[in-house]
Coordinates of C-alpha atoms in Angstrom, one line a residue:
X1 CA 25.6 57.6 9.6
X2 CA 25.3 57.5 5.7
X3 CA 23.4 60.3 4.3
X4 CA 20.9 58.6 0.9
X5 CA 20.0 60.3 -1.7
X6 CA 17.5 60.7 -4.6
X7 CA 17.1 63.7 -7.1
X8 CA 15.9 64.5 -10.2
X9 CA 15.2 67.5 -12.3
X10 CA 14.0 67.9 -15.8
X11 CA 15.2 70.9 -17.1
X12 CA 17.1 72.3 -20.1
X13 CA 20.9 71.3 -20.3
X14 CA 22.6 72.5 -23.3
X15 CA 26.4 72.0 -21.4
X16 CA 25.5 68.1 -20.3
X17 CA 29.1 67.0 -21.2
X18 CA 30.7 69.8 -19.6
X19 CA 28.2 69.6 -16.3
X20 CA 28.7 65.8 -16.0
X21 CA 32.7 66.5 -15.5
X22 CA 32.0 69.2 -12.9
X23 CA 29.4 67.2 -10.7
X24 CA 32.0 64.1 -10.6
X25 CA 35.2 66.5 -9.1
X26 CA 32.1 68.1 -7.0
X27 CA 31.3 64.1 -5.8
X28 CA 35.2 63.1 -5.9
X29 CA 35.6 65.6 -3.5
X30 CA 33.7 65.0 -1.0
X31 CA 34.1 60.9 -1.2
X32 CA 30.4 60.6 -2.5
X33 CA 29.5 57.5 -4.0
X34 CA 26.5 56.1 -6.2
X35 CA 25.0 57.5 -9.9
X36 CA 25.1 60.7 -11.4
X37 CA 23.1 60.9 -15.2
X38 CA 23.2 63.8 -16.8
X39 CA 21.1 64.5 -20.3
X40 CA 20.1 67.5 -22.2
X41 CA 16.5 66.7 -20.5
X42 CA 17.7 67.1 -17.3
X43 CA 19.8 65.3 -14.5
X44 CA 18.9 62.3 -12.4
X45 CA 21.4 61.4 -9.0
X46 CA 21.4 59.0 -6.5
X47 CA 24.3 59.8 -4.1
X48 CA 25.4 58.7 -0.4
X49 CA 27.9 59.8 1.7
X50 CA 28.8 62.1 4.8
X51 CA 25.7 64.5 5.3
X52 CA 27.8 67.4 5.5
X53 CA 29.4 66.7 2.3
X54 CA 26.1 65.2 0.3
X55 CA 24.4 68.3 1.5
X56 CA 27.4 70.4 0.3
X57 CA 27.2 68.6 -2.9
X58 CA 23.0 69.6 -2.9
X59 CA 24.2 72.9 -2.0
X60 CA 26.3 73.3 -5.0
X61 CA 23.6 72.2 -7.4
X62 CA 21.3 74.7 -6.0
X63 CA 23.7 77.6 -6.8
X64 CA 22.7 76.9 -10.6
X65 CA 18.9 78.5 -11.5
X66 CA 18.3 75.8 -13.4
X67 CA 18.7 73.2 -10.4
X68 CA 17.3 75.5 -7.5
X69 CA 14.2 73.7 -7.9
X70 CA 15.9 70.3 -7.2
X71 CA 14.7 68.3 -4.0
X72 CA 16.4 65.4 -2.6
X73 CA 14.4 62.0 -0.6
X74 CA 16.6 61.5 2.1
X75 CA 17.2 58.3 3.9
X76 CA 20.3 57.0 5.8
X77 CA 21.9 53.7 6.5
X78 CA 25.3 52.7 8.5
X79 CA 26.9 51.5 5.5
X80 CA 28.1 53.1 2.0
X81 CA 25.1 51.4 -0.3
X82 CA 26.9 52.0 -3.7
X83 CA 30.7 50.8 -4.4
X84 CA 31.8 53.5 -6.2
X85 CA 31.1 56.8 -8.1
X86 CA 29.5 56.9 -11.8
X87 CA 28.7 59.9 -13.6
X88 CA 27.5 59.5 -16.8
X89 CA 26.3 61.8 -20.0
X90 CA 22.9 59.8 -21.5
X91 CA 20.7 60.9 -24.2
X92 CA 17.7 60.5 -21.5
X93 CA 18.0 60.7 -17.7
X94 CA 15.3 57.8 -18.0
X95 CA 15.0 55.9 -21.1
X96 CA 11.5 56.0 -22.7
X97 CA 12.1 56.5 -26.4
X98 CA 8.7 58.2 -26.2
X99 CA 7.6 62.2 -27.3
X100 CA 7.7 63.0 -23.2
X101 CA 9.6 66.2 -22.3
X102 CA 8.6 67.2 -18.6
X103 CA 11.0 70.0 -19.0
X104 CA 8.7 72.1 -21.3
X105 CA 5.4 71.0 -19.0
X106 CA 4.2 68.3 -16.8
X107 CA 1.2 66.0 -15.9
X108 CA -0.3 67.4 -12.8
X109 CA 1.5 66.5 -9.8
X110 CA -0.3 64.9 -6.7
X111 CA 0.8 65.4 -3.2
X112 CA 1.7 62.0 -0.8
X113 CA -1.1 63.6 1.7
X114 CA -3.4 64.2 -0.9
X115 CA -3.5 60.4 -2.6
X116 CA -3.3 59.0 1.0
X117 CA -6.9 61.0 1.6
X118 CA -8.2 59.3 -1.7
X119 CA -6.5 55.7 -0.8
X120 CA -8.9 55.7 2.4
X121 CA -12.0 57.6 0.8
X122 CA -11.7 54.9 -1.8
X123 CA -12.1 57.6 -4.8
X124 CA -10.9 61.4 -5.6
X125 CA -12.3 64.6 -4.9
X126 CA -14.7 64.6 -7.6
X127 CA -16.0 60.6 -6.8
X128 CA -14.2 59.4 -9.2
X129 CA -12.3 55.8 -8.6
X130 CA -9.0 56.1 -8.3
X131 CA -6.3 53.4 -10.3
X132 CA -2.9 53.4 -8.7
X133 CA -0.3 52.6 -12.0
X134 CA 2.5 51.0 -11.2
X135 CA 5.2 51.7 -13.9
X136 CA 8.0 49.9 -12.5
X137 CA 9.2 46.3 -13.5
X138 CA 8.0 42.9 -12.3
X139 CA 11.7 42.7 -10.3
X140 CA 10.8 45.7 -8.6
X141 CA 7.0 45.5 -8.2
X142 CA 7.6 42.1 -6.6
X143 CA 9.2 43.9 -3.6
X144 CA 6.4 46.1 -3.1
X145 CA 3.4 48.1 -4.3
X146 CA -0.3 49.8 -3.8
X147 CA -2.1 47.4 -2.4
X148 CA -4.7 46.8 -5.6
X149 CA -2.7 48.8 -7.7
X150 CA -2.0 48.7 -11.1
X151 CA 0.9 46.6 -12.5
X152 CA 2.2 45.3 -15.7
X153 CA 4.1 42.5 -17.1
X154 CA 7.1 44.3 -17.9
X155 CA 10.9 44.3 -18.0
X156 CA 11.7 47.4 -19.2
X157 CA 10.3 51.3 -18.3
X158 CA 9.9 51.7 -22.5
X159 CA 7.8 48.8 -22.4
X160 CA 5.1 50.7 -20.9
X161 CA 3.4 52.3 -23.4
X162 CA 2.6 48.8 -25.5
X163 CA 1.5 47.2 -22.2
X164 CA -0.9 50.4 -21.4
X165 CA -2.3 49.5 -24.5
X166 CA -4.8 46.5 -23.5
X167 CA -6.0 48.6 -20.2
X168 CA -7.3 51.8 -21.9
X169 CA -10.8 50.6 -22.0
X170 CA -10.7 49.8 -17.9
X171 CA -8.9 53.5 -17.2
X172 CA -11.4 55.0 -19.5
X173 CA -13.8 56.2 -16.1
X174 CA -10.7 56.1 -13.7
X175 CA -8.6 58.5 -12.2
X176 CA -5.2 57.3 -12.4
X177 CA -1.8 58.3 -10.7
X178 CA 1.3 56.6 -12.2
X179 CA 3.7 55.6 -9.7
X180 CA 8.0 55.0 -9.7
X181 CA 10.2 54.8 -7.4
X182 CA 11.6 58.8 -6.8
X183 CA 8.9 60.2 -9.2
X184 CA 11.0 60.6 -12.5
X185 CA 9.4 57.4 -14.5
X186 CA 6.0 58.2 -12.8
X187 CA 6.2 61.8 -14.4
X188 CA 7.1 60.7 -18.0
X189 CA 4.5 58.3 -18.1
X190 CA 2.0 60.6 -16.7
X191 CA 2.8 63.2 -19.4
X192 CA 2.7 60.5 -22.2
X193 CA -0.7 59.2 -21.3
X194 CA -1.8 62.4 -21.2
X195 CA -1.2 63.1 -24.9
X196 CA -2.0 59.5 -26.4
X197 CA -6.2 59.7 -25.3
X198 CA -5.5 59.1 -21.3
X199 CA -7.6 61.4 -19.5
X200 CA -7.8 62.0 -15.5
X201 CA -3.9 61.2 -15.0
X202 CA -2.1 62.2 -12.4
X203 CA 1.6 61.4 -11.0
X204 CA 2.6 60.6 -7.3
X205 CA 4.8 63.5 -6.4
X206 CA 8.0 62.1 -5.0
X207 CA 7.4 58.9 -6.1
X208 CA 7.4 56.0 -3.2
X209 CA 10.3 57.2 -1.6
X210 CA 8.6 60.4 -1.4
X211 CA 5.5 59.5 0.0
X212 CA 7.0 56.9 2.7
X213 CA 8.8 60.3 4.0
X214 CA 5.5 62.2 4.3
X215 CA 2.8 59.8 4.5
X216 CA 4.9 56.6 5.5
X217 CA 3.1 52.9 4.8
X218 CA -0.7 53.9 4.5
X219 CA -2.0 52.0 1.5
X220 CA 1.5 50.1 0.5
X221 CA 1.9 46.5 1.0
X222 CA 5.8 45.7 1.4
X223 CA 9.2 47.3 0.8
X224 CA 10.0 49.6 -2.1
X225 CA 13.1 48.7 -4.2
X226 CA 15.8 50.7 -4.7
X227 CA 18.7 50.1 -7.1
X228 CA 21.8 49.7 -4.5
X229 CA 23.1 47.6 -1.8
X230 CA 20.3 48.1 0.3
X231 CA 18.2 46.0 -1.9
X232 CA 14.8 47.8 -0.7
X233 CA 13.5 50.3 1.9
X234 CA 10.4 49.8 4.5
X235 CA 8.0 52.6 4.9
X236 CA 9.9 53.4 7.9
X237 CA 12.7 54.6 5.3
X238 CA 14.6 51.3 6.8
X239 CA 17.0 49.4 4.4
X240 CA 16.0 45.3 4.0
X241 CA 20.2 44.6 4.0
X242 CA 22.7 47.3 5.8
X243 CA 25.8 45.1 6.4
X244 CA 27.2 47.0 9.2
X245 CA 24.0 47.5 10.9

């Protein structure tokens, strides 16, 4: 059995060079494959391997105070999903070209059980309605989403902001929780909104991935994509494509 996967952090890394080259002989060594980014905003992975050695590797990371926080969506599969290791040193961990630094404060953060209660009460806490944001691409979207939710004609995670544009007038009495796939796009948007006249915003903690591993399917319609061999997952956490299944 492989052991999947996703991380993210935003914290402060003033060594990013120097931390990239020790997290690839930490992932060389124990035969990991997939992507490692590291930025001075923080550091995004998606790894697979051996669980002894991927949870080594998590292990590791935790060691550091500034990753101690980290946590990991897990999934497995039967076969590798990536074809080979790549660490690399990025000026962002996601690129947004935005004023968005999750690292000195975030949107508020909304727990998988907690928007699955508001999916089937049809509103939040306070009676407002609640508008699921979507702020993945078409490609990915098409896989999957909230049923009714939120998407945009986009190609690209910085073309978000322009696109948001048109709907501010329709979000204006909403409650609205971006969305990603592992919660690090969902959290950037959610903190940009919140400083360009977005009120009521909220990010899906954990992403998808996140909330198929504590919630599972209720409310989504479809897979979720994720950026490997795998192609997408179910709810179930089940890969569409595992070749040696």
């Amino acid at each position: 059995m492989i052991l999947n996967i996703a991380a993210y952090l935003f914290t402060p890394i003033d060594d990013a060079d120097a931390l990239a080259a020790c997290l690839r002989e930490r992932a060389e060594a124990g035969a990991l494959r997939g992507t490692v980014l590291v930025a001075p905003e923080g550091l995004n992975l998606f790894l697979a391997g051996e669980p002894a050695a991927v949870d080594g590797f998590l292990d590791a990371l935790r060691a550091d105070p500034r990753f101690a926080a980290i946590e990991a969506k897990r999934s497995s599969s039967t076969s590798q999903p990536f074809a080979r290791l790549k660490v690399k040193r990025k000026r962002e961990i996601i690129a947004f070209r935005r004023a968005a630094a999750p690292a000195q404060g975030r949107a508020p953060a909304l727990a998988p059980e907690r928007l699955a209660r508001w999916i089937g009460a049809g509103h939040d806490d306070d009676g407002r309605r609640v508008v699921l944001l979507d702020t993945r691409n078409r490609e990915e979207v098409a896989h999957g989403t909230f049923a009714g939710a939120l998407t945009l004609p986009i190609d690209n995670f910085v073309d978000l902001p322009a696109a948001l544009e048109s709907q501010r007038d329709a979000l204006a009495d909403a409650t609205v929780v971006t969305f990603c796939t592992g919660g690090i796009r969902c959290e950037k948007a959610a903190l940009w909104m919140q400083g360009n006249g977005f009120d009521h915003v909220w990010q899906l903690d954990g992403g998808i991935l996140g909330y198929f591993e504590h919630v599972g399917g209720h409310g989504y319609d479809g897979a979720c994509f994720v950026f490997d061999q795998r192609v997408a997952l179910a709810p179930t956490l089940r890969p569409l494509h595992d070749p040696s299944a």
